Coordinates of C-alpha atoms in Angstrom, one line a residue:
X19 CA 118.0 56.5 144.9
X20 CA 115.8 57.1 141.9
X21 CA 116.1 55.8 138.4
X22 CA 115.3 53.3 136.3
X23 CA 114.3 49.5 137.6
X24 CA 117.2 47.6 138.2
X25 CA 117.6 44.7 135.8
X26 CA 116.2 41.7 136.7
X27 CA 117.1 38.9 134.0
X28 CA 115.3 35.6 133.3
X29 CA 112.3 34.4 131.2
X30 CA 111.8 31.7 133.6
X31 CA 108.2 30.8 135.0
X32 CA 109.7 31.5 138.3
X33 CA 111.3 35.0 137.7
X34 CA 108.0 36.1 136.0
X35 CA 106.2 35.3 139.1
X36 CA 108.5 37.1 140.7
X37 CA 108.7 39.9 138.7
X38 CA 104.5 40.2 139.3
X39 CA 104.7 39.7 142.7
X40 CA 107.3 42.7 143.0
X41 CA 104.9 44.5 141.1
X42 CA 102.3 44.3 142.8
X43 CA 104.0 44.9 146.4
X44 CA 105.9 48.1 144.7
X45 CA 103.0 50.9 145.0
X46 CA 102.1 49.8 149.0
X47 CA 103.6 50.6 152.0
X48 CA 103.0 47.2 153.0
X49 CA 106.5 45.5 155.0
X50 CA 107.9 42.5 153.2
X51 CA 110.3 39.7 154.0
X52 CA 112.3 38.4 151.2
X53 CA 113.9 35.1 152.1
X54 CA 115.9 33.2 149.7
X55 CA 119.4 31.8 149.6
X56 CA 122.2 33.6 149.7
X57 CA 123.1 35.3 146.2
X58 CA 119.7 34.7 145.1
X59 CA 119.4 38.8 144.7
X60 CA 117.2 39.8 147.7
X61 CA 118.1 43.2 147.4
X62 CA 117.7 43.7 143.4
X63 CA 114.6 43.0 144.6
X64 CA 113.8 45.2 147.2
X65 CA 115.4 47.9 144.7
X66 CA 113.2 47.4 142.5
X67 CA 109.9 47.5 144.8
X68 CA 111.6 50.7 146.0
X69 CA 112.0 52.5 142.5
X70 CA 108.4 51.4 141.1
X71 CA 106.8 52.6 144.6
X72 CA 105.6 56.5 145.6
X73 CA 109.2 56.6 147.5
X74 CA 111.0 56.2 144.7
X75 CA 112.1 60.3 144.6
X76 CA 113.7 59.6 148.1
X77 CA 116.2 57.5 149.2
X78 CA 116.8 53.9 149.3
X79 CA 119.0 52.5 152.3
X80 CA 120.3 49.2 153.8
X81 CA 122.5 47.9 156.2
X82 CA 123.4 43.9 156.8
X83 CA 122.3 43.2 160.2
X84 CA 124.2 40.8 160.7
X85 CA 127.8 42.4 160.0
X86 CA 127.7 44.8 162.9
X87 CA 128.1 44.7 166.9
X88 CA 124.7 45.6 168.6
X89 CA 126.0 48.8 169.6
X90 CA 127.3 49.7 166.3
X91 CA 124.4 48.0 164.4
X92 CA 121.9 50.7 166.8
X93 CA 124.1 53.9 166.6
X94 CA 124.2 53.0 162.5
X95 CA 119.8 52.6 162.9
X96 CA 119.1 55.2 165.1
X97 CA 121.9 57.3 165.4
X98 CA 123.3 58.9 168.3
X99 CA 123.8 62.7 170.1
X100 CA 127.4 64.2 170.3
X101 CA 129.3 62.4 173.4
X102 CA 126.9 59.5 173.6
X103 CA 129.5 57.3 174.2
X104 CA 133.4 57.1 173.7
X105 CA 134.2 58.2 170.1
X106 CA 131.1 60.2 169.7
X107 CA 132.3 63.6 168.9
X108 CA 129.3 64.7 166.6
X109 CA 125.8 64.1 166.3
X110 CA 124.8 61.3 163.9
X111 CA 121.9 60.9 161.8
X112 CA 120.5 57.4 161.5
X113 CA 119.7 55.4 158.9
X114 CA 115.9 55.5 159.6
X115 CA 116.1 59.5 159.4
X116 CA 118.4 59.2 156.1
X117 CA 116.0 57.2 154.6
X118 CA 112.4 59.8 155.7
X119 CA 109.8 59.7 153.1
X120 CA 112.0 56.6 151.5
X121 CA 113.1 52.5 152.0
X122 CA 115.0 51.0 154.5
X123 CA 116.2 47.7 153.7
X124 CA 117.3 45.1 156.3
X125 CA 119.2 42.7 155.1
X126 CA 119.8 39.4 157.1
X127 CA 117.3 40.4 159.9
X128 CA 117.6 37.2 160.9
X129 CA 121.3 37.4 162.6
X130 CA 119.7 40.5 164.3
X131 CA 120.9 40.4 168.2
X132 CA 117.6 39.7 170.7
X133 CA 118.6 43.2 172.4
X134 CA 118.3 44.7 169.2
X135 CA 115.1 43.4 167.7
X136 CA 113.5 44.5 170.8
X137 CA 114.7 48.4 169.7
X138 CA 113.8 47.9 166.5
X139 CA 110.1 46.9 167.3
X140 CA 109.8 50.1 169.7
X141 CA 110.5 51.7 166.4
X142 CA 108.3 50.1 164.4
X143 CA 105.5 50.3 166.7
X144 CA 105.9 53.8 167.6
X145 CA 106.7 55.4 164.2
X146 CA 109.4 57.3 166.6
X147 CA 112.9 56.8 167.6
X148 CA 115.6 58.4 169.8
X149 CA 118.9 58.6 168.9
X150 CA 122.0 56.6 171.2
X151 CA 121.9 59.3 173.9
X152 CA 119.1 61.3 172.9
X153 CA 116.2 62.6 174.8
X154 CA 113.8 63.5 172.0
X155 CA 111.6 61.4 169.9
X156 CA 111.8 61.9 166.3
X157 CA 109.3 60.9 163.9
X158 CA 109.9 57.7 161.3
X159 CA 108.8 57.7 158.0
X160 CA 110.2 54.7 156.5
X161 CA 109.4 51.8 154.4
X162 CA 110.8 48.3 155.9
X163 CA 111.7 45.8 153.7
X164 CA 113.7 43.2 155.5
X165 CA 115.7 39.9 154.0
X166 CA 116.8 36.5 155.1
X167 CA 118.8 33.6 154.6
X168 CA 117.5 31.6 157.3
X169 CA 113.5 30.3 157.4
X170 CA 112.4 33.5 160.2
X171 CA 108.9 31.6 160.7
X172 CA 111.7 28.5 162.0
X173 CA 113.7 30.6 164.1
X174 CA 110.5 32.3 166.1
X175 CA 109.4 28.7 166.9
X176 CA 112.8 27.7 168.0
X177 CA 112.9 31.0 170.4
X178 CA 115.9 33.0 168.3
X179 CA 113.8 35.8 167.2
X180 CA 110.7 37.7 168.3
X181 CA 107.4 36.3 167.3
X182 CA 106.3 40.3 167.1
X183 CA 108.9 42.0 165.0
X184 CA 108.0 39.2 163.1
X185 CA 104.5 40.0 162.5
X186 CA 105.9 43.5 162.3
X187 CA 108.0 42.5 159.4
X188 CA 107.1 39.9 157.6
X189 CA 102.9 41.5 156.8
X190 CA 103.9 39.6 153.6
X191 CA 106.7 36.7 152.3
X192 CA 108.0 36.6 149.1
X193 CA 110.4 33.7 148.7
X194 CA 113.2 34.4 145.9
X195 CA 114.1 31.3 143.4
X196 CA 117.4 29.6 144.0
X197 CA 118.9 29.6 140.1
X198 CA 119.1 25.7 140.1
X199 CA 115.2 26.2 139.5
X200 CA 115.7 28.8 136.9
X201 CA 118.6 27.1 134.9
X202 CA 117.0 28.5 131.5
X203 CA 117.6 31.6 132.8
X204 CA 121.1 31.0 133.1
X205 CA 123.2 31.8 129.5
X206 CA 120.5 34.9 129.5
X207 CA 122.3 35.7 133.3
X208 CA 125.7 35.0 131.6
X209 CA 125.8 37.1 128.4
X210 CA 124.0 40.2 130.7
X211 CA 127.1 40.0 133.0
X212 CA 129.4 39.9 129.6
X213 CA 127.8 43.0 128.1
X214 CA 128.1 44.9 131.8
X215 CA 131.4 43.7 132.0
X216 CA 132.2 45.6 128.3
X217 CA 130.0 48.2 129.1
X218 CA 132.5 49.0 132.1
X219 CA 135.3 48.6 130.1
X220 CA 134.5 50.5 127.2
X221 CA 134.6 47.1 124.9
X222 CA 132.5 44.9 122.2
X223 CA 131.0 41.9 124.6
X224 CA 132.6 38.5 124.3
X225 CA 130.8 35.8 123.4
X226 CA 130.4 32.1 125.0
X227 CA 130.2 29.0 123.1
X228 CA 128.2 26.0 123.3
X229 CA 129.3 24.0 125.6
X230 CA 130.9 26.6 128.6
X231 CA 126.8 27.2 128.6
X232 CA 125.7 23.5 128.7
X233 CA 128.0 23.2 131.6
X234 CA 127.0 26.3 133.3
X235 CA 123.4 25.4 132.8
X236 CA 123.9 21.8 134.2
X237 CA 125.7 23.4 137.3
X238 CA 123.8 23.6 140.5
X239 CA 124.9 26.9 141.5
X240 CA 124.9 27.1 145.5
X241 CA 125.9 30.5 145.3
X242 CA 123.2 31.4 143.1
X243 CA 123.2 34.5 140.4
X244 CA 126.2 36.1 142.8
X245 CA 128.4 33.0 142.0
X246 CA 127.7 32.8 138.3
X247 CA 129.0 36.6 138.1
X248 CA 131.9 35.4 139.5
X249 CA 132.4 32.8 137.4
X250 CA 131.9 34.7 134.3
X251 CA 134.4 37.8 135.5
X252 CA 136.8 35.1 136.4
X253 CA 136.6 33.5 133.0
X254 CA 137.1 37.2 131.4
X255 CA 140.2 38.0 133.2
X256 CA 141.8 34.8 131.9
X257 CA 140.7 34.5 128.2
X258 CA 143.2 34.2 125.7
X259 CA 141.0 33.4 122.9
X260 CA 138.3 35.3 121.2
X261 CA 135.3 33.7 123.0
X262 CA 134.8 31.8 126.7
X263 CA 134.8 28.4 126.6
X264 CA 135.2 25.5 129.5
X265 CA 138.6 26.2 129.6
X266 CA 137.8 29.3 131.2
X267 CA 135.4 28.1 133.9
X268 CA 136.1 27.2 137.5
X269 CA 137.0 23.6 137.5
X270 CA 133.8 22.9 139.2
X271 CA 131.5 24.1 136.6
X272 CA 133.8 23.1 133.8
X273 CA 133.9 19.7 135.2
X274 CA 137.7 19.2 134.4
X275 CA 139.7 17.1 135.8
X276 CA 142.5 17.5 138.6
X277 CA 144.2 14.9 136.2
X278 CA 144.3 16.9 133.7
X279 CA 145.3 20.2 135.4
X280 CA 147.9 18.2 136.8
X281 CA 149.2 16.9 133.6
X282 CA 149.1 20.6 132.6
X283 CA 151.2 21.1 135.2
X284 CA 153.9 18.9 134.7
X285 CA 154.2 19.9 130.9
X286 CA 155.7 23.0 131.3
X287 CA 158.6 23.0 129.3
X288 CA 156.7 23.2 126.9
X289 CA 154.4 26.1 127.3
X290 CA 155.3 29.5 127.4
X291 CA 155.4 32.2 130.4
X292 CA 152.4 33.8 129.7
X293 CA 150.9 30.4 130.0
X294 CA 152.3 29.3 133.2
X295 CA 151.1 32.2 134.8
X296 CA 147.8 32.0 133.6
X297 CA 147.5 28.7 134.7
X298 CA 149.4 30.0 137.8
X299 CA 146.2 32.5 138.3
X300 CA 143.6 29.8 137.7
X301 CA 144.7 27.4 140.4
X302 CA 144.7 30.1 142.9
X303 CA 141.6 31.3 141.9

């Protein structure tokens, strides 16, 4: 996928260096490990290596690692010949020969199964692969950039993953900020998910008072940018008014009380349908 760089929001000190250090990876073929929370935007930022790099014309691919059986998780990699196995009734292409001339991003390498990793260094090593029931070697050309979660360098000392594929992929580290560290970056983050949000919709943004962004900017955020996207597309679907306030926050970012909600709760006779199932919608939510 070619285009234009994918946004990556914040003034912060933090997201600067980032943005450098993405910068300055981009152009080589160089494999990197990104490792940062979860919902910290690993790959926005392997995106945005792959679209200010040489491959940028070709294609940019990834699969989670960790969401697939080992023999699914290889047939998806490397693909696999017609009849390979039960259910095989066509030849498949991998993802490595999808992705030729492009990026291939890994995403939570670190769940990878120890059969697996072992296949994938083969790979790596020999610039070649063969498909799930294959007897030719094909020729790679792939860049790797591969994500985690998890510390990798941890888990190679404590024996759950290979000490060279991690060499193999990890030439350099780049660690991603958690947004607790980048909380000025945060009503920036908010009102960029408001105009996307219109700009899907066909609409004028909404806006977001004063203190909805005090408390979002105060919140720890353990799920990171992902979680304050949700919080602001939740707090869209249930405005009433003509701008976001608390009201419309999660009740752990808006810091209200199950008091009150309760209170809100018990009151309605005197609130109207519409209102009951909004508030209906908010407690599930």
């Amino acid at each position: 996928a070619s285009g234009s760089v994918p946004e990556m929001v914040g003034v912060s000190p933090a997201m600067c260096g980032l943005r450098q250090a993405l910068m300055r990876l981009a152009p080589t073929d160089v494999a990197v490990l990104l490792q940062g929370e979860t919902g910290t935007g690993k790959e926005l930022a392997a995106r945005t290596m792959h679209t200010q790099s040489q491959r940028a014309r070709r294609r940019f691919l990834a699969v989670n690692c960790g969401a697939l059986s080992p023999e699914l998780l290889e047939s998806e990699l490397f693909g696999h010949e017609q009849g390979a196995f039960s259910g095989a009734v066509r030849r498949k292409e991998g993802l490595f020969e999808a992705a030729s001339g492009g990026t291939l991003f890994l995403d939570e390498i670190g769940e990878m199964p120890p059969g697996m990793q072992v296949k994938l260094l083969r790979v790596l090593q020999e610039q070649n692969l063969r498909r799930v029931g294959g007897t030719v070697d094909i020729p790679v050309d792939v860049r790797i950039i591969a994500a985690t979660n998890r510390n990798l360098k941890a888990e190679v000392e404590a024996g759950r993953f290979r000490r060279d594929l991690y060499y193999r992929v990890a030439v350099v580290t780049q660690e991603l900020p958690p947004l607790r560290s980048r909380a000025e970056d945060v009503p920036l983050l908010a009102r960029f998910f408001l105009a996307r949000l219109a700009e899907q919709g066909g609409s004028v943004p909404l806006d977001i008072d004063d203190s909805a962004l005090d408390a979002l900017r105060q919140y720890p955020f353990p799920g990171n940018v992902r979680e304050l996207e949700n919080a602001v597309e939740r707090a869209v679907v249930l405005l009433v008014g003509e701008y976001i306030s608390e009201r419309e926050l999660p009740p752990t970012i808006g810091g209200q009380e199950a008091e009150s909600s309760a209170s809100t709760r018990l009151d309605f006779a005197n609130m109207t349908l519409e209102e009951i199932e909004r508030l209906a919608v908010m407690d599930t939510l």
